[in-house]
Amino acid sequence: MEVPPLTTQQPEAGGLENLLHETRTFPPDPAFVAAANYGPSLYDDASADRLGFWAKQARELISWRTPFTQTLDWSDAPVARWFADGTLNAAYNAVDRHVEAGRGDHVAIHFEGEPGDSRTVTYADLQRDVARAANALAALGVGKGDRVVIYLPMLVESVVAMLACARIGAPHSVVFGGFSADALRSRIADAEASLVITADGGYRRGVPSALKPAVDEALTGEGTETVKHVLVVRRTGQETAWTEGRDVWWHDALESADTFHEPVWVDAEHPLFILYTSGTTGKPKGILHTTGGYLTQAAYTHRVVFDLKDDDVFWCTADIGWVTGHSYVVYGPLTNGGTQILYEGTPDTPHRGRWWEIIEKHKVSILYTAPTAIRTFMKWGDDVPAQYDLTSLRVLGSVGESINPEAWIWYRRVIGRDTTPIVDTWWQTETGAIMITPLAGITATKPGSAQVPVPGISADVVDDEAHPVPNGGGGYLVLTEPWPAMLRGIWGDRQRYEDTYWSRFRGLYFAGDGAKKDEDGDIWLLGRVDDVMNVSGHRLSTTEIESALVSHDVVAEAAVVGASDDTTGQAVVAFVILLGEHAERAATPEGRTAVEAELRDHVAKEIGPIAKPKRILVVPELPKTRSGKIMRRLLRDVAENRAVGDSTTLADASVMDLITAGLGTGS
Ligand code: ATP
Ligand code: MG
């Protein structure tokens, strides 16, 4: 009999090959452990009585108007109801109760504007502004259940706007301030919003950048007739076109509003917000979150993952247009009564030390950011952060993508003085809050691994038949039990909700990510299942090959895709950004060939010959979403010589032109 060709060879069931061998571990510092809020017994408490554990968190961390008696109702699965007979208000939890407890003078937010203006906002200030804004929204006819779209830069008013919506029971839908008029229009239409809150503009790289024109344009588009008013925050003072009767200045509306507002008490399952996903893999989905369960898990994870203490100064650098901004700029930190930083601008304005300057100024103790930012700082060099006093930092966090071990090590060494724990937190817009992560002060960390579900969460890695893979195996990440902050659906589309997340494996939530378990049973995320490559029957992970490339001295960033190939089914194509002087070396054809050969050998050495990229393309930039994630599907279009697909959620639309132009004919 003939030997079957390589391409039809079956991969191991559900198998993603386990290739990258990263074995470093970092136990927590004994002094940190001694002072930590929690110990390993938290895991035992949660597993002894999972639902009882969540009920206890909900009672301890959240103030209920009417106490709940029921923890989980799963009778309408896969739509969960948590704490359903309780009533509460999210804004009351985030603001008023801290003032009532005598902490009105405590700083809620240290705001840093990009041009250098700053502002300190206490909980009492926040209470006054949120109450006024709530009255102003009500005066504009917005009531319980009405949707409000928020399209703002990172301002104190943005947090106030979100909380004012929560206070009157009007679900907000925050749309990232950098999105186009069309992206805004489609979200307004999908949510059938009755109000849009925006600003004249915001500061971006040292210049005022207008926002209101995008709203005006969006509102001429189809499906936006539901919008009655536009509330406009004055930030830049730039000239702004005005539609009389429709547009209202935020400061005018607040000035005339009363500073007393009785919160609208809502059921635990009342919608708190709709948020559209990043669109990394396709058309964004309107993810629906409700109040009680979401707030419980946001507050709980913010406390346990980062070992939060009363005197911490927390900084999550995510934009509020992204779920991380919802849970770890607004709802988690404020529900916990903490102090935090809100920064309007970009990390390199007016200089590349801006973040470190802010950390030094406010003695930030916990920093939570994304791998894309960390890799950018690596590129800029160690000498930038070295000019600032970063000794206040005691916990570092990462979110958004797998963090390559090399970036992790740099983060810990250069920013964390080789001592701070790093928590690599895996979660999604859909999960609402952190799901898989080491806990600061408890877990011995491993660079590149999100490791273990947080106490109370049940996750696993399964094969094609939904059987858990053994340690050392790879497959699909699933969540095996409902969790409090889980999405309650896709806005207006229950069928799409069931199809997207619950149809792949019966009774299991399919996250869409590939993962493996190491010999200790710790979880490593391997990238989107949509991005997994199949080379000669071997299923290879984008994350592992990218990590191998980034571990080479000349590479600043890498993105890997599989492109169809006549002989191997798919071939590995790598897009790399080289570090300064190496980019110059690669500018000549000979230099480029040499660099490519070095990188191929390096991948072969780190991972194995099967993972060697067939093509390596040196590019000046990589296409990223607004939340900083690489959009591999666009690179796949380039690698396969196709017209580039939908790029509306790209941070910078010109990047694709830059890439295709630089590559000439595309090879
Ligand atoms: P869309 O669903 O529209 O394609 P998206 O998945 O990028 O967009 P988000 O909900 O913002 O939208 O991102 C969640 C995804 O980000 C996860 O499914 C995972 O792929 C990735 N991710 C987040 N944190 C981590 C992490 N710590 N390690 C690995 N991957 C992560
Ligand atoms: Mg997703």
XYZ file of C-alpha atoms and ligand atoms in Angstrom:
699
model
C 0.000 0.000 0.000
C 1.000 3.522 -0.686
C 2.080 5.712 2.188
C -0.518 8.498 2.509
C 0.803 11.950 1.692
C 1.778 14.071 4.668
C -1.105 16.483 4.227
C -3.801 13.916 4.960
C -2.064 12.649 8.073
C -4.427 13.030 11.044
C -3.181 15.088 13.925
C -3.607 13.620 17.381
C -7.220 14.124 18.469
C -7.625 17.695 19.640
C -3.885 17.901 19.777
C -1.997 21.097 19.516
C 1.620 20.172 19.525
C 3.381 21.048 22.708
C 6.545 22.561 21.429
C 7.946 25.476 23.329
C 9.869 24.387 26.391
C 9.770 27.119 28.954
C 10.651 25.813 32.403
C 11.519 28.833 34.532
C 9.432 29.341 37.680
C 9.390 32.185 40.179
C 8.074 31.467 43.662
C 6.647 34.505 45.438
C 8.946 36.465 47.676
C 8.619 35.246 51.335
C 8.047 38.808 52.584
C 5.237 39.252 50.066
C 3.667 35.943 51.112
C 3.823 36.922 54.785
C 1.884 40.135 54.113
C -0.546 38.701 51.536
C -4.302 38.959 52.109
C -4.967 35.363 51.212
C -3.251 31.986 51.245
C -3.698 28.767 49.295
C -6.700 27.816 51.479
C -8.791 30.115 49.255
C -8.722 27.337 46.641
C -9.897 24.783 49.214
C -12.743 27.036 50.386
C -13.928 27.506 46.813
C -13.797 23.867 45.856
C -15.438 22.656 49.071
C -18.645 24.567 48.225
C -18.373 26.512 44.973
C -21.789 28.169 45.046
C -21.536 28.874 48.772
C -18.153 30.478 48.098
C -19.644 32.827 45.485
C -22.601 33.685 47.700
C -20.130 34.607 50.438
C -18.152 36.857 48.049
C -21.374 38.514 46.879
C -22.447 39.209 50.470
C -19.057 40.443 51.648
C -18.014 42.583 48.695
C -21.338 44.009 47.530
C -24.035 46.023 49.328
C -27.506 44.710 48.526
C -30.674 46.724 48.857
C -32.628 43.476 49.122
C -30.489 40.491 50.108
C -30.586 37.548 47.731
C -31.563 34.072 48.876
C -30.822 32.226 45.643
C -27.276 31.841 44.299
C -27.426 30.295 40.827
C -30.418 29.525 38.648
C -29.278 27.528 35.604
C -32.733 26.361 34.546
C -32.669 28.471 31.372
C -29.141 27.352 30.415
C -26.997 28.610 28.824
C -28.395 31.889 30.181
C -27.513 32.004 33.876
C -29.192 33.944 36.655
C -27.040 34.754 39.665
C -28.303 36.145 42.988
C -31.518 36.781 41.051
C -33.900 37.717 43.871
C -31.507 40.363 45.238
C -31.671 44.060 44.334
C -28.820 46.565 44.259
C -27.335 49.485 42.368
C -23.864 49.340 40.808
C -23.145 53.081 41.156
C -24.198 53.035 44.811
C -21.711 50.201 45.341
C -18.955 52.008 43.465
C -19.419 55.414 45.095
C -22.033 56.267 47.735
C -21.400 53.503 50.202
C -17.745 54.554 50.548
C -18.846 58.105 51.357
C -21.413 56.771 53.843
C -18.611 54.754 55.467
C -16.661 57.964 56.126
C -14.231 57.624 53.218
C -15.516 60.595 51.216
C -12.084 62.252 51.308
C -10.337 59.171 49.980
C -8.972 59.658 46.461
C -10.888 57.628 43.910
C -9.073 58.867 40.808
C -5.823 60.635 40.051
C -6.477 61.941 36.554
C -3.559 62.792 34.261
C -4.478 64.605 31.066
C -2.182 64.215 28.102
C -1.253 67.921 27.911
C -0.112 67.822 31.554
C -3.253 68.928 33.393
C -4.128 66.793 36.390
C -7.047 66.436 38.740
C -7.693 64.609 41.994
C -11.175 63.209 42.453
C -12.351 61.976 45.848
C -15.250 59.631 46.456
C -17.296 62.615 47.677
C -16.552 64.460 44.411
C -17.542 61.413 42.455
C -20.789 61.062 44.390
C -21.759 64.648 43.654
C -20.975 64.400 39.944
C -22.583 61.003 39.430
C -25.779 62.159 41.182
C -25.902 65.298 39.026
C -25.234 63.382 35.844
C -27.937 60.859 36.776
C -30.422 63.711 37.247
C -29.293 65.237 33.959
C -29.833 61.966 32.082
C -33.271 61.601 33.619
C -34.083 65.192 32.590
C -33.164 64.274 29.006
C -35.730 61.519 29.165
C -33.425 58.559 29.688
C -35.009 55.942 31.921
C -34.456 52.475 33.289
C -33.649 50.030 30.498
C -32.858 52.687 27.848
C -29.456 52.253 26.193
C -26.844 54.991 26.241
C -23.825 54.952 23.953
C -20.695 56.519 25.438
C -18.055 57.698 22.956
C -15.445 59.531 24.956
C -11.699 59.777 25.557
C -10.241 58.666 28.899
C -11.678 61.387 31.130
C -13.123 61.560 34.614
C -16.413 62.397 32.875
C -16.292 59.042 31.117
C -16.302 57.207 34.442
C -19.012 59.541 35.738
C -21.103 58.917 32.619
C -20.898 55.142 33.007
C -21.823 55.322 36.678
C -24.676 57.762 36.032
C -26.160 55.269 33.571
C -25.784 52.491 36.118
C -27.410 54.704 38.714
C -30.599 55.112 36.695
C -30.608 51.528 35.403
C -29.834 52.532 31.794
C -27.377 50.022 30.261
C -24.361 51.756 28.743
C -22.501 50.727 25.662
C -19.064 52.283 25.546
C -17.586 52.610 22.081
C -13.852 53.212 21.899
C -13.159 56.887 21.160
C -10.854 55.995 18.287
C -13.462 54.104 16.289
C -14.782 55.505 13.046
C -18.195 57.054 12.504
C -19.337 53.886 10.781
C -18.231 51.579 13.609
C -20.031 53.945 15.979
C -23.147 53.989 13.816
C -23.444 50.211 13.685
C -23.133 49.943 17.474
C -25.695 52.718 18.076
C -28.079 50.976 15.698
C -27.530 47.508 17.163
C -28.103 48.780 20.718
C -30.978 51.102 19.643
C -29.544 53.799 21.871
C -31.598 56.799 22.950
C -28.658 59.003 23.944
C -25.016 59.423 22.945
C -22.479 60.953 25.318
C -19.377 62.335 23.630
C -16.844 65.182 23.835
C -15.777 67.989 21.538
C -12.475 66.148 21.310
C -9.581 64.621 23.207
C -5.809 64.960 23.218
C -3.899 62.444 21.186
C -0.128 62.700 20.696
C -0.066 66.314 21.758
C -2.857 67.591 19.539
C -6.593 68.034 20.069
C -8.428 65.461 18.065
C -12.116 66.021 17.351
C -14.706 63.418 18.361
C -18.057 65.114 17.895
C -17.918 65.123 14.047
C -17.887 61.306 14.085
C -21.072 61.344 16.174
C -22.705 63.860 13.824
C -21.787 61.687 10.873
C -22.892 58.462 12.572
C -26.273 59.989 13.361
C -26.983 60.718 9.694
C -26.701 56.972 9.106
C -29.226 54.183 9.019
C -30.731 52.814 12.238
C -29.867 55.763 14.474
C -33.328 57.411 14.642
C -33.692 56.204 18.230
C -31.163 58.811 19.402
C -32.936 61.835 20.894
C -30.023 63.755 22.396
C -26.256 64.084 22.312
C -24.570 65.134 25.525
C -21.214 66.788 24.856
C -18.332 67.105 27.319
C -16.084 70.089 26.682
C -12.519 68.870 26.792
C -10.421 70.604 24.131
C -12.519 73.726 23.591
C -12.252 73.306 19.824
C -14.895 74.606 17.454
C -17.844 72.205 17.459
C -20.800 72.002 15.091
C -24.100 72.079 16.958
C -27.549 70.676 16.273
C -29.990 72.826 18.231
C -32.534 70.880 20.214
C -30.531 67.682 19.994
C -27.108 68.618 21.388
C -26.608 69.583 25.032
C -23.394 70.590 26.774
C -22.526 68.242 29.640
C -21.477 71.151 31.896
C -24.774 72.989 31.298
C -26.806 69.889 32.045
C -24.862 69.127 35.216
C -24.747 72.676 36.497
C -28.509 72.895 36.704
C -28.905 69.390 38.111
C -29.481 68.541 41.747
C -26.638 66.891 43.695
C -29.070 64.498 45.314
C -30.236 61.470 43.398
C -31.866 58.369 44.775
C -30.324 55.367 42.989
C -32.705 53.248 40.961
C -32.575 49.861 42.694
C -32.529 47.106 40.131
C -32.744 43.322 40.122
C -29.420 41.531 40.130
C -30.112 40.409 36.561
C -30.879 43.910 35.265
C -28.588 44.711 32.273
C -25.604 46.818 33.313
C -23.899 47.146 29.953
C -23.514 45.953 26.405
C -19.989 45.895 25.073
C -18.888 44.950 21.586
C -15.876 42.578 21.369
C -12.625 43.691 19.762
C -13.372 42.036 16.445
C -10.037 40.255 16.314
C -11.604 37.207 14.697
C -14.666 38.637 12.959
C -17.705 40.891 13.295
C -17.959 42.317 16.836
C -20.605 40.795 19.089
C -22.704 42.880 21.511
C -21.919 41.147 24.775
C -24.545 41.611 27.483
C -23.615 41.826 31.160
C -25.950 42.168 34.110
C -25.472 43.719 37.535
C -25.084 41.485 40.591
C -22.910 38.648 39.339
C -20.735 40.910 37.215
C -20.052 43.310 40.060
C -19.288 40.473 42.471
C -16.684 38.877 40.246
C -15.137 42.185 39.140
C -14.635 43.245 42.764
C -13.527 39.796 43.928
C -10.919 39.279 41.198
C -9.576 42.808 41.572
C -9.026 42.025 45.243
C -7.614 38.496 45.156
C -5.623 38.503 41.923
C -3.655 41.660 42.759
C -3.571 41.176 46.564
C -5.271 44.573 46.857
C -4.665 46.585 50.043
C -6.276 49.835 51.289
C -3.217 51.937 50.529
C -2.578 50.581 47.052
C -2.534 52.901 44.065
C -3.839 50.849 41.164
C -3.302 51.583 37.506
C -4.998 49.639 34.776
C -3.895 51.245 31.518
C -6.779 49.878 29.439
C -9.170 52.226 27.711
C -12.726 52.239 29.050
C -13.827 51.241 25.540
C -12.510 47.787 26.253
C -13.812 45.278 28.819
C -10.632 45.584 30.868
C -11.450 49.258 31.325
C -14.970 48.373 32.472
C -13.913 45.815 35.049
C -10.538 47.157 36.211
C -10.812 50.924 35.687
C -14.428 51.412 36.695
C -16.345 48.647 38.437
C -13.670 46.556 40.217
C -11.484 49.311 41.704
C -14.348 51.632 42.631
C -16.486 48.883 44.159
C -13.451 48.057 46.290
C -13.083 51.721 47.278
C -9.554 51.932 45.910
C -7.389 54.721 44.530
C -6.426 54.613 40.917
C -4.891 56.379 37.953
C -6.728 57.503 34.844
C -4.452 58.631 32.012
C -5.834 60.250 28.888
C -3.075 59.854 26.370
C -0.440 57.758 24.662
C 2.680 56.331 26.369
C 5.095 58.436 24.318
C 3.572 61.891 24.711
C 5.363 64.166 25.325
C 8.168 61.627 25.878
C 8.727 57.891 26.148
C 8.987 57.961 29.919
C 5.446 59.239 30.461
C 4.057 56.123 32.149
C 7.067 55.749 34.441
C 6.810 59.427 35.339
C 3.158 58.909 36.343
C 4.070 55.833 38.403
C 6.803 57.785 40.187
C 4.535 60.788 40.791
C 1.623 58.852 42.280
C 3.605 55.959 43.765
C 1.605 53.445 41.776
C 1.826 50.044 43.462
C -0.072 47.814 41.034
C 0.279 48.124 37.251
C -2.016 46.180 34.917
C -1.275 46.441 31.200
C -1.043 44.508 27.923
C 1.793 42.563 26.251
C 1.708 44.909 23.261
C 2.672 47.820 25.533
C 5.380 45.781 27.241
C 6.928 44.804 23.905
C 6.870 48.443 22.832
C 8.739 49.488 25.980
C 11.282 46.714 25.396
C 11.838 48.149 21.943
C 12.401 51.630 23.385
C 15.097 50.278 25.687
C 15.811 49.703 29.380
C 17.298 53.150 29.860
C 13.898 54.871 29.622
C 12.274 53.308 32.735
C 15.693 53.357 34.458
C 15.383 57.142 34.786
C 12.409 56.871 37.162
C 11.813 55.582 40.664
C 9.569 52.562 40.224
C 10.132 51.072 43.677
C 6.490 51.661 44.663
C 5.429 48.872 42.272
C 4.679 45.605 44.044
C 2.423 43.681 41.612
C 2.428 43.641 37.807
C -0.363 42.312 35.614
C -0.791 41.418 31.953
C -3.916 40.905 29.840
C -5.126 40.742 26.259
C -2.871 38.204 24.614
C -0.418 35.551 25.687
C 2.655 37.256 26.983
C 5.799 35.877 25.380
C 8.225 34.558 28.012
C 10.867 37.083 26.881
C 8.501 40.012 27.405
C 7.433 38.556 30.762
C 11.050 38.284 31.921
C 11.764 41.848 30.779
C 8.658 43.155 32.570
C 9.720 41.496 35.799
C 13.416 42.431 35.554
C 13.207 46.008 34.297
C 9.880 47.191 35.732
C 9.554 44.817 38.663
C 13.145 44.898 40.008
C 13.239 41.109 39.591
C 11.001 40.705 42.617
C 7.377 41.613 41.879
C 4.912 38.855 41.074
C 3.472 38.972 37.556
C -0.114 37.898 37.063
C -0.873 36.873 33.483
C -4.659 37.057 33.432
C -6.716 35.227 30.814
C -10.306 36.324 30.277
C -12.618 37.747 27.621
C -15.287 40.381 27.097
C -17.659 37.443 27.448
C -16.325 36.293 30.819
C -16.654 39.805 32.291
C -13.793 39.375 34.731
C -10.512 37.515 35.202
C -10.822 33.718 34.943
C -7.391 32.100 34.725
C -4.328 33.581 36.396
C -1.764 33.048 39.098
C -2.571 34.907 42.344
C -0.041 37.451 43.607
C 1.634 36.115 46.739
C 0.216 32.613 46.369
C 1.200 31.089 43.041
C 4.754 30.365 41.874
C 4.646 32.005 38.463
C 5.774 30.698 35.070
C 6.607 33.142 32.254
C 4.071 32.727 29.459
C 1.443 30.764 31.365
C -1.861 31.978 32.806
C -1.683 28.815 34.911
C -4.788 28.184 37.048
C -8.480 29.145 37.247
C -9.163 31.658 40.034
C -10.819 30.088 43.081
C -14.487 29.579 42.219
C -13.887 29.162 38.461
C -13.837 25.827 36.653
C -11.888 25.516 33.410
C -10.295 22.702 31.477
C -8.523 21.844 28.249
C -10.368 19.256 26.166
C -9.855 17.316 22.940
C -12.197 17.144 19.923
C -14.510 14.786 21.809
C -14.675 17.071 24.863
C -12.515 14.764 26.984
C -10.074 16.551 29.266
C -6.545 16.181 27.900
C -3.927 14.692 30.222
C -1.091 16.810 31.580
C 1.291 17.493 28.729
C -1.551 17.507 26.175
C -3.125 20.271 24.126
C -6.607 21.133 22.871
C -9.365 23.661 23.446
C -9.934 25.843 26.468
C -13.431 25.405 27.959
C -15.224 26.667 31.035
C -17.037 23.832 32.686
C -19.326 25.584 35.187
C -21.302 28.857 34.985
C -19.620 31.828 36.695
C -21.112 35.024 38.143
C -19.743 37.528 35.598
C -20.539 35.399 32.549
C -22.241 37.083 29.633
C -25.990 36.695 29.611
C -26.061 36.584 25.837
C -25.383 38.494 22.656
C -27.618 41.561 22.524
C -30.811 40.665 20.714
C -29.554 37.326 19.389
C -29.944 34.308 21.647
C -29.328 31.884 18.793
C -25.971 33.436 17.947
C -25.061 33.169 21.637
C -25.822 29.454 21.727
C -24.153 28.800 18.389
C -20.989 30.738 19.145
C -20.194 29.470 22.602
C -22.262 26.390 23.417
C -22.585 24.309 20.268
C -18.996 23.073 19.873
C -18.993 21.007 23.092
C -22.251 19.984 24.778
C -22.718 21.722 28.117
C -19.324 23.422 27.986
C -18.526 27.056 27.219
C -16.081 27.112 24.309
C -13.812 30.138 24.561
C -12.367 29.897 21.045
C -8.785 29.666 22.319
C -6.323 26.805 22.002
C -4.464 25.776 25.140
C -2.213 23.128 26.617
C -1.612 21.693 30.066
C 1.959 21.319 31.224
C 3.255 18.497 33.411
C 1.963 20.284 36.524
C -1.490 20.727 34.975
C -0.957 24.482 34.506
C -2.710 26.080 31.525
C -0.844 27.790 28.665
C -2.865 29.767 26.114
C -1.823 29.048 22.543
C -3.808 31.584 20.508
C -7.157 31.538 18.728
C -8.371 28.231 17.423
C -9.083 30.093 14.164
C -5.380 30.899 13.953
C -4.022 27.408 14.638
C -1.873 26.185 11.755
C -1.863 22.708 10.327
C 1.519 21.949 8.776
C 1.908 18.442 7.361
C -0.670 17.216 9.834
C 0.956 18.915 12.806
C -1.162 21.477 14.582
C 1.038 24.368 15.551
C 0.288 27.318 17.776
C 0.867 30.895 16.687
C 1.796 31.869 20.238
C 4.651 29.398 20.552
C 6.335 30.275 17.267
C 5.911 33.998 17.952
C 7.464 33.524 21.393
C 10.419 31.726 19.852
C 10.926 34.543 17.345
C 10.671 37.256 19.991
C 13.258 35.446 22.098
C 15.833 36.191 19.363
C 17.824 39.371 19.979
C 16.983 41.014 16.670
C 13.186 40.696 16.886
C 10.981 43.299 18.538
C 7.616 41.796 17.589
C 6.359 38.876 15.560
C 3.087 37.594 14.162
C 2.723 34.164 12.659
C 0.011 32.835 10.330
C -0.614 29.706 8.331
C -0.903 30.233 4.561
C -2.178 27.517 2.233
C 0.599 25.496 0.746
C 0.436 22.839 -1.976
C 2.747 20.386 -0.280
C 2.239 20.830 3.435
C -1.402 21.962 3.580
C -0.379 25.107 5.389
C 2.988 26.763 5.728
C 4.204 28.973 8.543
C 4.568 32.586 7.463
C 6.137 34.983 9.963
C 5.865 38.769 9.944
C 8.588 40.339 12.059
C 9.509 43.788 13.238
C 13.252 44.041 13.767
C 14.971 46.141 16.401
C 16.534 49.417 15.191
C 20.029 48.555 13.940
C 18.931 45.117 12.704
C 16.184 46.684 10.626
C 18.928 48.672 8.872
C 20.963 45.511 8.319
C 17.921 43.839 6.744
C 17.433 46.743 4.348
C 19.829 45.160 1.836
C 18.889 41.885 0.090
C 21.983 40.079 1.475
C 21.358 41.393 4.973
C 17.767 40.322 4.794
C 18.650 36.802 3.656
C 21.101 36.490 6.531
C 18.568 37.653 9.108
C 15.920 35.310 7.734
C 18.319 32.358 7.903
C 19.254 33.210 11.484
C 15.618 33.403 12.509
C 14.729 30.121 10.816
C 17.578 28.360 12.590
C 16.574 29.933 15.852
C 12.981 28.676 15.585
C 14.269 25.214 14.636
C 16.491 25.216 17.715
C 13.848 26.570 20.119
C 10.900 24.556 18.874
C 11.840 22.063 16.183
C 12.289 21.951 12.425
C 8.538 21.465 11.808
C 7.876 25.005 13.074
C 10.468 26.729 10.857
C 8.738 29.569 9.013
C 8.643 28.943 5.285
C 8.605 32.685 4.681
C 9.768 35.501 6.922
C 8.552 38.975 6.006
C 10.209 41.967 7.593
C 7.592 44.664 8.181
C 7.606 48.102 9.818
C 4.346 47.567 11.788
C 1.797 44.898 12.621
C -1.969 45.343 12.240
C -3.519 45.641 15.697
C -6.970 46.166 17.067
C -7.706 49.154 19.231
C -7.025 47.009 22.259
C -3.570 46.204 20.922
C -4.109 42.693 19.614
C -2.605 41.416 16.403
C -5.216 40.808 13.699
C -3.759 37.683 12.160
C -6.607 37.190 9.704
C -5.474 40.307 7.809
C -1.926 38.988 7.670
C -3.268 35.691 6.377
C -4.864 37.670 3.539
C -1.467 39.170 2.741
C 0.312 35.807 3.002
C -2.194 34.265 0.627
C -2.085 37.221 -1.802
C -5.728 38.147 -1.292
C -7.353 41.512 -0.928
C -7.233 42.492 2.735
C -10.555 41.835 4.561
C -12.628 43.923 6.978
C -10.247 46.118 8.927
C -12.707 48.518 10.568
C -11.540 47.759 14.113
C -7.858 48.334 13.303
C -6.137 50.906 15.487
C -4.436 52.408 12.470
C -5.967 51.668 9.105
C -2.866 52.758 7.178
C -0.777 49.931 8.635
C -2.030 47.408 6.096
C -0.986 49.704 3.241
C 2.420 50.138 4.836
C 2.829 46.371 5.068
C 1.668 45.544 1.552
C 3.661 48.423 0.018
C 6.827 47.345 1.821
C 6.426 43.796 0.591
C 6.073 44.844 -3.033
C 4.396 41.949 -4.799
C 3.517 40.438 -1.470
C 6.394 38.005 -1.097
P -13.481 38.991 18.954
O -14.094 38.025 19.927
O -14.454 39.975 18.399
O -12.633 38.315 17.929
P -11.448 39.508 20.959
O -11.576 38.054 21.274
O -10.085 40.041 20.656
O -12.455 39.916 19.780
P -11.671 40.308 23.716
O -12.826 39.783 24.447
O -11.202 41.674 24.046
O -12.024 40.335 22.187
O -10.424 39.361 23.924
C -10.466 38.102 24.543
C -9.389 37.213 23.942
O -8.083 37.772 24.166
C -9.303 35.825 24.526
O -10.234 34.951 23.949
C -7.868 35.446 24.208
O -7.738 34.994 22.867
C -7.124 36.744 24.353
N -6.518 36.877 25.695
C -6.877 37.735 26.667
N -6.058 37.619 27.732
C -5.166 36.659 27.447
C -4.052 36.079 28.155
N -3.690 36.488 29.360
N -3.376 35.089 27.522
C -3.711 34.683 26.288
N -4.724 35.198 25.573
C -5.451 36.176 26.147
Mg -13.215 36.826 21.374
